[in-house]
Amino acid sequence: MTSVTDAPGTPLPFSRSRSGRTIVGRAIGWLRINLFASISSTIVTLLLLFVLAKAAAGLVQWAFWNAVWSVPGSDTSACRAVHGLGACWAVIPEKLRFILFGTYPFDQQWRPALAMLAFMALFYVSSRRKWWRKELVLVWAAALTLIGLLMWGGIFGMPFVSQDRWGGLPVTLILATFGLALGFPLGIVVALGRRSKLPAIRSLSVLYVELIRGVPLISLLFMASVMFPLFMPDGVNVDKLLRAQVAFVLFAGAYLAEVIRGGLQAVPRGQHDAADALGLSYWKKNGLIILPQAIRHVIPPLVNTFIAFFKDTSLVLIIGIFDLLTTAKTAIIDPAWQSFSVEVYLFVALIYFAFCFAMSRYSARLETQDGPKAR
Amino acid sequence: MTTSNPAPPPPRRIRISLKDRQFAGLFWQIVVVGITVAIVAWLWSNTVHNLSVRRISTGFAFLGREAGMPIADTWFPYSPKDPYLRAFVVGLANTLRVAVIGIVLATILGTIIGVARLSSNWLLSRLAAVYVEVLRDIPLLLQLLFWYVLMQGLPAARAAWKPIEGVFLSNRGLILPSVPIEAGQLWVIGAAVIGLIAFHVVRKQLTARQLLDGRPRRIWPYALALVIGLPMLTSLALGVSWTITKPELRGFNFVGGLTLAPEYFALLIALVTYTSAFIAEIVRSGIQSVHRGQWDAAMALGLRRGFVLQHIVMPQALRVIIPPMTSQYLNLTKNSSLAVAVGYQDIVSIANTTLNQTGQAIEAIAIIMLVFLTISLGISLFMNWYNARIALVER
């Protein structure tokens, strides 16, 4: 990782922080330093203000002033009338349930909704430092089981719903969460394997990581959807979603392994020697001494990998699995709403953004609070 | 490990016990390799069986058969009657066409945004920060679909936007004026490349002489003669004509000029903007990694800010910037395979169509892997060479 000497966002040593006395004076001082420091800076500011004002005016007109917020029934003539001039937000409430839950039986959609809440609770609990204990693994196992029960059903009077009817945000969350939960142990094993002194194990780990990282994710997904059936013996039929999930676990394992390997390299040699001197076995040494330190070192890059991975789940669109992006794209196939895809894409982009932005803020906070320098 | 042991340990025999380190190492290696080989063998035998049931013959013989697959957007002559091999070559060219141009544009845009992010102008740096945050946190595929939808929403060819004379933007894509490339033009381009190389050599020698006696040498006459004069002379000697063909609207479509199809254009914009956000962050942290004292010292000498950035800070920042930049270039190349979502026919899309037409799954995937591993290796080698060139020379 690059070492950043200044905190992110610190201005270069040109903006003097000299402040006036009164609030107005201080504001003017701030403006002069930050917006009108020199002739070129003033020109840039004025130019940007001009462009921003024009863009904002256009955006407000399109998104609010001329926008249609609701239409009676499925009659989109009001939307068509303003097409190109104003947004048709009416498409969002009309298609919301489909975008969020796909073709899940309509009267049972409280189940994926609850599963989503369970995911949120799980993410929240896992992000708190005080709950980073061994018991967290049990919490994860329990939560993932609960989510599976809710989605499949078949007990407690909930009718069974097979996974080809799952869709929308729960599928995105399932692909990402299960991929990471299973890819993480795999990544640890491969990272250890890559630093092993045993040549056969080391080369197998290198081969795995480089092969997976060398090819685009799409080709892995094609493999999962087209080649996986060829690999299996006669009569074994693995569901499409599960095949994609396997591809994601393998993919996550390779990328996480590289991040964890970086952490392993940052653990000083003396820690290995001390653990060896205590006579600890290989697994005890790594499990109790090395890995806890290594993972602590790489928490911010790990979260960045999680973000990338969360975004990458959208690629299942190409092999026809109904995740959030696919349901959005399918929702606007409806001829009545066909020409309002921009609105739907913006809405879905907002959902993805909310998740990724939350994670990236969290990572930035960890970096300042909990980085190697803070301790 | 007893590192403080003064005498070398006596040579020992391997004990057959898992407590013995050497034996355990050997044992576990055999176990892991054994399991891996068993899994691969099992998968392989299943595959061979399944293929024989489906009457698919393995091997690359299918590459010679007629592809029968139309490829709309290509800079190569191609017809559906051509064999699969040619279709793959066209696909590879399409991948490289979007990746290479994308890398160049993303680097330029990313550097501008990264520098803007550090500007002392508050508004500029905030805007750059928003740009980076928004583009980084939305999946590339979603951005690609978004751009593609916008592209399709553009006016039809007859009502095309004309931002500049000769440039058209419509739902047929971006149409630019072009110069038809023939043998003469290739000679001139060749002369320009030779001129550039010669100029590079001359400049190196002049700098070496200047270092010896401290007298500054004039470089610009050489630049004029070699980089501009040589190609011009070649052009005049061969009588090459440089007529620019402007696109014209005939009926429902454009004739002449260079067409960037909407699929290609959307993919290029999506890749460039998305990757530029990551490059901007790399550039920013690279510049910030240069010690503050370097700025202070340069400013104390009375140098201008742009000069300091260009000649003092950037060369030092590059050392931090290059390694993560390499992985961004690789990412962009791999991400270009999202082309299949908008119907731009890159190598992955062609391989996928081939796979559906012939059932040659293993061969198609093998070709994709081979192509991307080769491209990755190529980019890595180039960037490692460049990195070694700019690395700190300790005196």
PDB file of N, CA and C in Angstrom, chain A residues 199-279:
ATOM      1  N   PRO A 199       7.150 -26.334  -1.620  1.00  0.00           N
ATOM      2  CA  PRO A 199       7.073 -25.855  -3.009  1.00  0.00           C
ATOM      3  C   PRO A 199       5.788 -26.269  -3.725  1.00  0.00           C
ATOM      4  N   ALA A 200       5.295 -27.475  -3.499  1.00  0.00           N
ATOM      5  CA  ALA A 200       4.109 -27.924  -4.242  1.00  0.00           C
ATOM      6  C   ALA A 200       2.900 -27.085  -3.845  1.00  0.00           C
ATOM      7  N   ILE A 201       2.748 -26.856  -2.546  1.00  0.00           N
ATOM      8  CA  ILE A 201       1.596 -26.089  -2.071  1.00  0.00           C
ATOM      9  C   ILE A 201       1.699 -24.648  -2.531  1.00  0.00           C
ATOM     10  N   ARG A 202       2.923 -24.109  -2.501  1.00  0.00           N
ATOM     11  CA  ARG A 202       3.102 -22.728  -2.935  1.00  0.00           C
ATOM     12  C   ARG A 202       2.732 -22.572  -4.415  1.00  0.00           C
ATOM     13  N   SER A 203       3.211 -23.500  -5.248  1.00  0.00           N
ATOM     14  CA  SER A 203       2.941 -23.306  -6.681  1.00  0.00           C
ATOM     15  C   SER A 203       1.462 -23.510  -7.003  1.00  0.00           C
ATOM     16  N   LEU A 204       0.801 -24.420  -6.276  1.00  0.00           N
ATOM     17  CA  LEU A 204      -0.635 -24.580  -6.506  1.00  0.00           C
ATOM     18  C   LEU A 204      -1.375 -23.285  -6.162  1.00  0.00           C
ATOM     19  N   SER A 205      -0.986 -22.661  -5.058  1.00  0.00           N
ATOM     20  CA  SER A 205      -1.655 -21.419  -4.647  1.00  0.00           C
ATOM     21  C   SER A 205      -1.418 -20.316  -5.664  1.00  0.00           C
ATOM     22  N   VAL A 206      -0.151 -20.204  -6.122  1.00  0.00           N
ATOM     23  CA  VAL A 206       0.165 -19.164  -7.110  1.00  0.00           C
ATOM     24  C   VAL A 206      -0.644 -19.395  -8.380  1.00  0.00           C
ATOM     25  N   LEU A 207      -0.699 -20.652  -8.810  1.00  0.00           N
ATOM     26  CA  LEU A 207      -1.419 -20.981 -10.040  1.00  0.00           C
ATOM     27  C   LEU A 207      -2.883 -20.574  -9.920  1.00  0.00           C
ATOM     28  N   TYR A 208      -3.489 -20.919  -8.791  1.00  0.00           N
ATOM     29  CA  TYR A 208      -4.907 -20.602  -8.575  1.00  0.00           C
ATOM     30  C   TYR A 208      -5.142 -19.094  -8.614  1.00  0.00           C
ATOM     31  N   VAL A 209      -4.341 -18.354  -7.829  1.00  0.00           N
ATOM     32  CA  VAL A 209      -4.553 -16.906  -7.741  1.00  0.00           C
ATOM     33  C   VAL A 209      -4.332 -16.249  -9.094  1.00  0.00           C
ATOM     34  N   GLU A 210      -3.258 -16.604  -9.777  1.00  0.00           N
ATOM     35  CA  GLU A 210      -2.933 -15.912 -11.025  1.00  0.00           C
ATOM     36  C   GLU A 210      -3.927 -16.255 -12.134  1.00  0.00           C
ATOM     37  N   LEU A 211      -4.373 -17.523 -12.160  1.00  0.00           N
ATOM     38  CA  LEU A 211      -5.351 -17.901 -13.189  1.00  0.00           C
ATOM     39  C   LEU A 211      -6.653 -17.129 -12.998  1.00  0.00           C
ATOM     40  N   ILE A 212      -7.127 -17.068 -11.758  1.00  0.00           N
ATOM     41  CA  ILE A 212      -8.410 -16.394 -11.512  1.00  0.00           C
ATOM     42  C   ILE A 212      -8.273 -14.893 -11.757  1.00  0.00           C
ATOM     43  N   ARG A 213      -7.175 -14.308 -11.284  1.00  0.00           N
ATOM     44  CA  ARG A 213      -7.023 -12.860 -11.417  1.00  0.00           C
ATOM     45  C   ARG A 213      -6.674 -12.445 -12.834  1.00  0.00           C
ATOM     46  N   GLY A 214      -6.160 -13.398 -13.619  1.00  0.00           N
ATOM     47  CA  GLY A 214      -5.723 -13.053 -14.966  1.00  0.00           C
ATOM     48  C   GLY A 214      -6.863 -12.929 -15.966  1.00  0.00           C
ATOM     49  N   VAL A 215      -8.002 -13.535 -15.664  1.00  0.00           N
ATOM     50  CA  VAL A 215      -9.096 -13.526 -16.639  1.00  0.00           C
ATOM     51  C   VAL A 215     -10.242 -12.668 -16.123  1.00  0.00           C
ATOM     52  N   PRO A 216     -11.070 -12.146 -17.040  1.00  0.00           N
ATOM     53  CA  PRO A 216     -12.209 -11.346 -16.589  1.00  0.00           C
ATOM     54  C   PRO A 216     -13.221 -12.213 -15.839  1.00  0.00           C
ATOM     55  N   LEU A 217     -13.926 -11.574 -14.908  1.00  0.00           N
ATOM     56  CA  LEU A 217     -14.945 -12.288 -14.136  1.00  0.00           C
ATOM     57  C   LEU A 217     -15.997 -12.907 -15.045  1.00  0.00           C
ATOM     58  N   ILE A 218     -16.301 -12.209 -16.142  1.00  0.00           N
ATOM     59  CA  ILE A 218     -17.327 -12.724 -17.049  1.00  0.00           C
ATOM     60  C   ILE A 218     -16.979 -14.107 -17.550  1.00  0.00           C
ATOM     61  N   SER A 219     -15.699 -14.337 -17.848  1.00  0.00           N
ATOM     62  CA  SER A 219     -15.365 -15.648 -18.397  1.00  0.00           C
ATOM     63  C   SER A 219     -15.534 -16.713 -17.313  1.00  0.00           C
ATOM     64  N   LEU A 220     -15.300 -16.338 -16.036  1.00  0.00           N
ATOM     65  CA  LEU A 220     -15.577 -17.293 -14.958  1.00  0.00           C
ATOM     66  C   LEU A 220     -17.073 -17.594 -14.895  1.00  0.00           C
ATOM     67  N   LEU A 221     -17.883 -16.546 -15.069  1.00  0.00           N
ATOM     68  CA  LEU A 221     -19.332 -16.754 -14.993  1.00  0.00           C
ATOM     69  C   LEU A 221     -19.828 -17.588 -16.181  1.00  0.00           C
ATOM     70  N   PHE A 222     -19.244 -17.358 -17.360  1.00  0.00           N
ATOM     71  CA  PHE A 222     -19.591 -18.203 -18.504  1.00  0.00           C
ATOM     72  C   PHE A 222     -19.237 -19.648 -18.203  1.00  0.00           C
ATOM     73  N   MET A 223     -18.053 -19.824 -17.597  1.00  0.00           N
ATOM     74  CA  MET A 223     -17.645 -21.174 -17.237  1.00  0.00           C
ATOM     75  C   MET A 223     -18.681 -21.790 -16.314  1.00  0.00           C
ATOM     76  N   ALA A 224     -19.111 -21.005 -15.316  1.00  0.00           N
ATOM     77  CA  ALA A 224     -20.068 -21.532 -14.351  1.00  0.00           C
ATOM     78  C   ALA A 224     -21.376 -21.879 -15.028  1.00  0.00           C
ATOM     79  N   SER A 225     -21.782 -21.065 -16.017  1.00  0.00           N
ATOM     80  CA  SER A 225     -23.101 -21.326 -16.591  1.00  0.00           C
ATOM     81  C   SER A 225     -23.042 -22.322 -17.727  1.00  0.00           C
ATOM     82  N   VAL A 226     -21.918 -22.414 -18.447  1.00  0.00           N
ATOM     83  CA  VAL A 226     -21.873 -23.306 -19.609  1.00  0.00           C
ATOM     84  C   VAL A 226     -21.056 -24.563 -19.346  1.00  0.00           C
ATOM     85  N   MET A 227     -19.889 -24.388 -18.693  1.00  0.00           N
ATOM     86  CA  MET A 227     -18.996 -25.536 -18.571  1.00  0.00           C
ATOM     87  C   MET A 227     -19.268 -26.384 -17.346  1.00  0.00           C
ATOM     88  N   PHE A 228     -19.828 -25.767 -16.314  1.00  0.00           N
ATOM     89  CA  PHE A 228     -20.058 -26.514 -15.078  1.00  0.00           C
ATOM     90  C   PHE A 228     -20.870 -27.792 -15.322  1.00  0.00           C
ATOM     91  N   PRO A 229     -21.956 -27.721 -16.116  1.00  0.00           N
ATOM     92  CA  PRO A 229     -22.704 -28.959 -16.375  1.00  0.00           C
ATOM     93  C   PRO A 229     -21.851 -30.035 -17.045  1.00  0.00           C
ATOM     94  N   LEU A 230     -20.857 -29.597 -17.841  1.00  0.00           N
ATOM     95  CA  LEU A 230     -19.982 -30.582 -18.488  1.00  0.00           C
ATOM     96  C   LEU A 230     -19.096 -31.280 -17.461  1.00  0.00           C
ATOM     97  N   PHE A 231     -18.748 -30.561 -16.394  1.00  0.00           N
ATOM     98  CA  PHE A 231     -17.829 -31.124 -15.399  1.00  0.00           C
ATOM     99  C   PHE A 231     -18.511 -32.186 -14.532  1.00  0.00           C
ATOM    100  N   MET A 232     -19.830 -32.100 -14.438  1.00  0.00           N
ATOM    101  CA  MET A 232     -20.535 -32.938 -13.471  1.00  0.00           C
ATOM    102  C   MET A 232     -20.886 -34.291 -14.071  1.00  0.00           C
ATOM    103  N   PRO A 233     -20.953 -35.338 -13.241  1.00  0.00           N
ATOM    104  CA  PRO A 233     -21.375 -36.648 -13.762  1.00  0.00           C
ATOM    105  C   PRO A 233     -22.838 -36.608 -14.174  1.00  0.00           C
ATOM    106  N   ASP A 234     -23.251 -37.630 -14.921  1.00  0.00           N
ATOM    107  CA  ASP A 234     -24.637 -37.678 -15.419  1.00  0.00           C
ATOM    108  C   ASP A 234     -25.629 -37.573 -14.269  1.00  0.00           C
ATOM    109  N   GLY A 235     -26.699 -36.869 -14.511  1.00  0.00           N
ATOM    110  CA  GLY A 235     -27.778 -36.836 -13.530  1.00  0.00           C
ATOM    111  C   GLY A 235     -27.597 -35.799 -12.441  1.00  0.00           C
ATOM    112  N   VAL A 236     -26.381 -35.251 -12.291  1.00  0.00           N
ATOM    113  CA  VAL A 236     -26.194 -34.214 -11.281  1.00  0.00           C
ATOM    114  C   VAL A 236     -26.522 -32.878 -11.914  1.00  0.00           C
ATOM    115  N   ASN A 237     -27.517 -32.204 -11.363  1.00  0.00           N
ATOM    116  CA  ASN A 237     -27.914 -30.921 -11.931  1.00  0.00           C
ATOM    117  C   ASN A 237     -27.790 -29.866 -10.852  1.00  0.00           C
ATOM    118  N   VAL A 238     -26.888 -28.938 -11.051  1.00  0.00           N
ATOM    119  CA  VAL A 238     -26.718 -27.902 -10.041  1.00  0.00           C
ATOM    120  C   VAL A 238     -27.435 -26.656 -10.516  1.00  0.00           C
ATOM    121  N   ASP A 239     -28.161 -26.035  -9.593  1.00  0.00           N
ATOM    122  CA  ASP A 239     -28.943 -24.854  -9.923  1.00  0.00           C
ATOM    123  C   ASP A 239     -28.055 -23.711 -10.403  1.00  0.00           C
ATOM    124  N   LYS A 240     -28.625 -22.878 -11.292  1.00  0.00           N
ATOM    125  CA  LYS A 240     -27.863 -21.793 -11.916  1.00  0.00           C
ATOM    126  C   LYS A 240     -27.297 -20.807 -10.890  1.00  0.00           C
ATOM    127  N   LEU A 241     -28.146 -20.429  -9.928  1.00  0.00           N
ATOM    128  CA  LEU A 241     -27.717 -19.466  -8.914  1.00  0.00           C
ATOM    129  C   LEU A 241     -26.555 -20.032  -8.112  1.00  0.00           C
ATOM    130  N   LEU A 242     -26.647 -21.322  -7.775  1.00  0.00           N
ATOM    131  CA  LEU A 242     -25.602 -21.951  -6.984  1.00  0.00           C
ATOM    132  C   LEU A 242     -24.304 -22.014  -7.782  1.00  0.00           C
ATOM    133  N   ARG A 243     -24.426 -22.274  -9.089  1.00  0.00           N
ATOM    134  CA  ARG A 243     -23.210 -22.318  -9.918  1.00  0.00           C
ATOM    135  C   ARG A 243     -22.539 -20.963  -9.948  1.00  0.00           C
ATOM    136  N   ALA A 244     -23.349 -19.904 -10.098  1.00  0.00           N
ATOM    137  CA  ALA A 244     -22.764 -18.563 -10.083  1.00  0.00           C
ATOM    138  C   ALA A 244     -22.135 -18.286  -8.730  1.00  0.00           C
ATOM    139  N   GLN A 245     -22.810 -18.774  -7.673  1.00  0.00           N
ATOM    140  CA  GLN A 245     -22.278 -18.555  -6.328  1.00  0.00           C
ATOM    141  C   GLN A 245     -20.903 -19.211  -6.184  1.00  0.00           C
ATOM    142  N   VAL A 246     -20.763 -20.425  -6.735  1.00  0.00           N
ATOM    143  CA  VAL A 246     -19.469 -21.107  -6.675  1.00  0.00           C
ATOM    144  C   VAL A 246     -18.404 -20.273  -7.384  1.00  0.00           C
ATOM    145  N   ALA A 247     -18.764 -19.746  -8.570  1.00  0.00           N
ATOM    146  CA  ALA A 247     -17.804 -18.917  -9.307  1.00  0.00           C
ATOM    147  C   ALA A 247     -17.403 -17.703  -8.471  1.00  0.00           C
ATOM    148  N   PHE A 248     -18.373 -17.091  -7.786  1.00  0.00           N
ATOM    149  CA  PHE A 248     -18.069 -15.910  -6.976  1.00  0.00           C
ATOM    150  C   PHE A 248     -17.177 -16.253  -5.790  1.00  0.00           C
ATOM    151  N   VAL A 249     -17.404 -17.433  -5.188  1.00  0.00           N
ATOM    152  CA  VAL A 249     -16.561 -17.823  -4.058  1.00  0.00           C
ATOM    153  C   VAL A 249     -15.118 -17.987  -4.532  1.00  0.00           C
ATOM    154  N   LEU A 250     -14.940 -18.663  -5.682  1.00  0.00           N
ATOM    155  CA  LEU A 250     -13.586 -18.865  -6.198  1.00  0.00           C
ATOM    156  C   LEU A 250     -12.936 -17.515  -6.536  1.00  0.00           C
ATOM    157  N   PHE A 251     -13.725 -16.628  -7.118  1.00  0.00           N
ATOM    158  CA  PHE A 251     -13.234 -15.304  -7.508  1.00  0.00           C
ATOM    159  C   PHE A 251     -12.829 -14.511  -6.268  1.00  0.00           C
ATOM    160  N   ALA A 252     -13.729 -14.472  -5.269  1.00  0.00           N
ATOM    161  CA  ALA A 252     -13.438 -13.723  -4.048  1.00  0.00           C
ATOM    162  C   ALA A 252     -12.217 -14.302  -3.343  1.00  0.00           C
ATOM    163  N   GLY A 253     -12.122 -15.646  -3.337  1.00  0.00           N
ATOM    164  CA  GLY A 253     -10.997 -16.283  -2.671  1.00  0.00           C
ATOM    165  C   GLY A 253      -9.667 -15.791  -3.215  1.00  0.00           C
ATOM    166  N   ALA A 254      -9.560 -15.701  -4.545  1.00  0.00           N
ATOM    167  CA  ALA A 254      -8.289 -15.296  -5.152  1.00  0.00           C
ATOM    168  C   ALA A 254      -7.948 -13.846  -4.806  1.00  0.00           C
ATOM    169  N   TYR A 255      -8.938 -12.942  -4.889  1.00  0.00           N
ATOM    170  CA  TYR A 255      -8.643 -11.530  -4.631  1.00  0.00           C
ATOM    171  C   TYR A 255      -8.366 -11.293  -3.148  1.00  0.00           C
ATOM    172  N   LEU A 256      -9.164 -11.951  -2.265  1.00  0.00           N
ATOM    173  CA  LEU A 256      -8.936 -11.774  -0.832  1.00  0.00           C
ATOM    174  C   LEU A 256      -7.581 -12.347  -0.438  1.00  0.00           C
ATOM    175  N   ALA A 257      -7.186 -13.449  -1.090  1.00  0.00           N
ATOM    176  CA  ALA A 257      -5.898 -14.056  -0.763  1.00  0.00           C
ATOM    177  C   ALA A 257      -4.769 -13.054  -0.969  1.00  0.00           C
ATOM    178  N   GLU A 258      -4.860 -12.276  -2.053  1.00  0.00           N
ATOM    179  CA  GLU A 258      -3.792 -11.318  -2.321  1.00  0.00           C
ATOM    180  C   GLU A 258      -3.748 -10.213  -1.273  1.00  0.00           C
ATOM    181  N   VAL A 259      -4.936  -9.766  -0.822  1.00  0.00           N
ATOM    182  CA  VAL A 259      -4.967  -8.729   0.205  1.00  0.00           C
ATOM    183  C   VAL A 259      -4.406  -9.270   1.514  1.00  0.00           C
ATOM    184  N   ILE A 260      -4.832 -10.488   1.873  1.00  0.00           N
ATOM    185  CA  ILE A 260      -4.378 -11.072   3.137  1.00  0.00           C
ATOM    186  C   ILE A 260      -2.877 -11.338   3.090  1.00  0.00           C
ATOM    187  N   ARG A 261      -2.400 -11.730   1.914  1.00  0.00           N
ATOM    188  CA  ARG A 261      -0.961 -11.966   1.773  1.00  0.00           C
ATOM    189  C   ARG A 261      -0.178 -10.691   2.090  1.00  0.00           C
ATOM    190  N   GLY A 262      -0.720  -9.540   1.627  1.00  0.00           N
ATOM    191  CA  GLY A 262      -0.084  -8.269   1.960  1.00  0.00           C
ATOM    192  C   GLY A 262       0.017  -8.079   3.464  1.00  0.00           C
ATOM    193  N   GLY A 263      -1.055  -8.458   4.185  1.00  0.00           N
ATOM    194  CA  GLY A 263      -1.042  -8.344   5.640  1.00  0.00           C
ATOM    195  C   GLY A 263      -0.033  -9.290   6.265  1.00  0.00           C
ATOM    196  N   LEU A 264       0.045 -10.499   5.726  1.00  0.00           N
ATOM    197  CA  LEU A 264       0.995 -11.475   6.266  1.00  0.00           C
ATOM    198  C   LEU A 264       2.425 -10.962   6.130  1.00  0.00           C
ATOM    199  N   GLN A 265       2.683 -10.280   5.001  1.00  0.00           N
ATOM    200  CA  GLN A 265       4.042  -9.772   4.778  1.00  0.00           C
ATOM    201  C   GLN A 265       4.380  -8.656   5.747  1.00  0.00           C
ATOM    202  N   ALA A 266       3.321  -7.987   6.276  1.00  0.00           N
ATOM    203  CA  ALA A 266       3.594  -6.861   7.165  1.00  0.00           C
ATOM    204  C   ALA A 266       3.870  -7.312   8.596  1.00  0.00           C
ATOM    205  N   VAL A 267       3.613  -8.586   8.906  1.00  0.00           N
ATOM    206  CA  VAL A 267       3.886  -9.065  10.271  1.00  0.00           C
ATOM    207  C   VAL A 267       5.386  -9.290  10.413  1.00  0.00           C
ATOM    208  N   PRO A 268       6.005  -8.675  11.430  1.00  0.00           N
ATOM    209  CA  PRO A 268       7.460  -8.782  11.523  1.00  0.00           C
ATOM    210  C   PRO A 268       7.925 -10.214  11.757  1.00  0.00           C
ATOM    211  N   ARG A 269       9.111 -10.477  11.277  1.00  0.00           N
ATOM    212  CA  ARG A 269       9.729 -11.799  11.344  1.00  0.00           C
ATOM    213  C   ARG A 269       9.788 -12.308  12.802  1.00  0.00           C
ATOM    214  N   GLY A 270      10.031 -11.395  13.733  1.00  0.00           N
ATOM    215  CA  GLY A 270      10.174 -11.781  15.137  1.00  0.00           C
ATOM    216  C   GLY A 270       8.959 -12.503  15.687  1.00  0.00           C
ATOM    217  N   GLN A 271       7.766 -12.152  15.174  1.00  0.00           N
ATOM    218  CA  GLN A 271       6.547 -12.808  15.642  1.00  0.00           C
ATOM    219  C   GLN A 271       6.575 -14.298  15.296  1.00  0.00           C
ATOM    220  N   HIS A 272       7.070 -14.616  14.081  1.00  0.00           N
ATOM    221  CA  HIS A 272       7.190 -16.020  13.682  1.00  0.00           C
ATOM    222  C   HIS A 272       8.167 -16.731  14.614  1.00  0.00           C
ATOM    223  N   ASP A 273       9.320 -16.065  14.821  1.00  0.00           N
ATOM    224  CA  ASP A 273      10.361 -16.696  15.629  1.00  0.00           C
ATOM    225  C   ASP A 273       9.860 -16.949  17.041  1.00  0.00           C
ATOM    226  N   ALA A 274       9.166 -15.946  17.615  1.00  0.00           N
ATOM    227  CA  ALA A 274       8.685 -16.082  18.979  1.00  0.00           C
ATOM    228  C   ALA A 274       7.692 -17.241  19.073  1.00  0.00           C
ATOM    229  N   ALA A 275       6.776 -17.314  18.083  1.00  0.00           N
ATOM    230  CA  ALA A 275       5.775 -18.393  18.108  1.00  0.00           C
ATOM    231  C   ALA A 275       6.466 -19.745  17.972  1.00  0.00           C
ATOM    232  N   ASP A 276       7.493 -19.807  17.106  1.00  0.00           N
ATOM    233  CA  ASP A 276       8.219 -21.063  16.946  1.00  0.00           C
ATOM    234  C   ASP A 276       8.930 -21.436  18.244  1.00  0.00           C
ATOM    235  N   ALA A 277       9.494 -20.406  18.907  1.00  0.00           N
ATOM    236  CA  ALA A 277      10.230 -20.663  20.137  1.00  0.00           C
ATOM    237  C   ALA A 277       9.307 -21.224  21.207  1.00  0.00           C
ATOM    238  N   LEU A 278       8.023 -20.850  21.161  1.00  0.00           N
ATOM    239  CA  LEU A 278       7.057 -21.381  22.123  1.00  0.00           C
ATOM    240  C   LEU A 278       6.647 -22.796  21.777  1.00  0.00           C
ATOM    241  N   GLY A 279       7.108 -23.272  20.599  1.00  0.00           N
ATOM    242  CA  GLY A 279       6.780 -24.631  20.193  1.00  0.00           C
ATOM    243  C   GLY A 279       5.370 -24.783  19.677  1.00  0.00           C
TER     244      GLY A 279
END
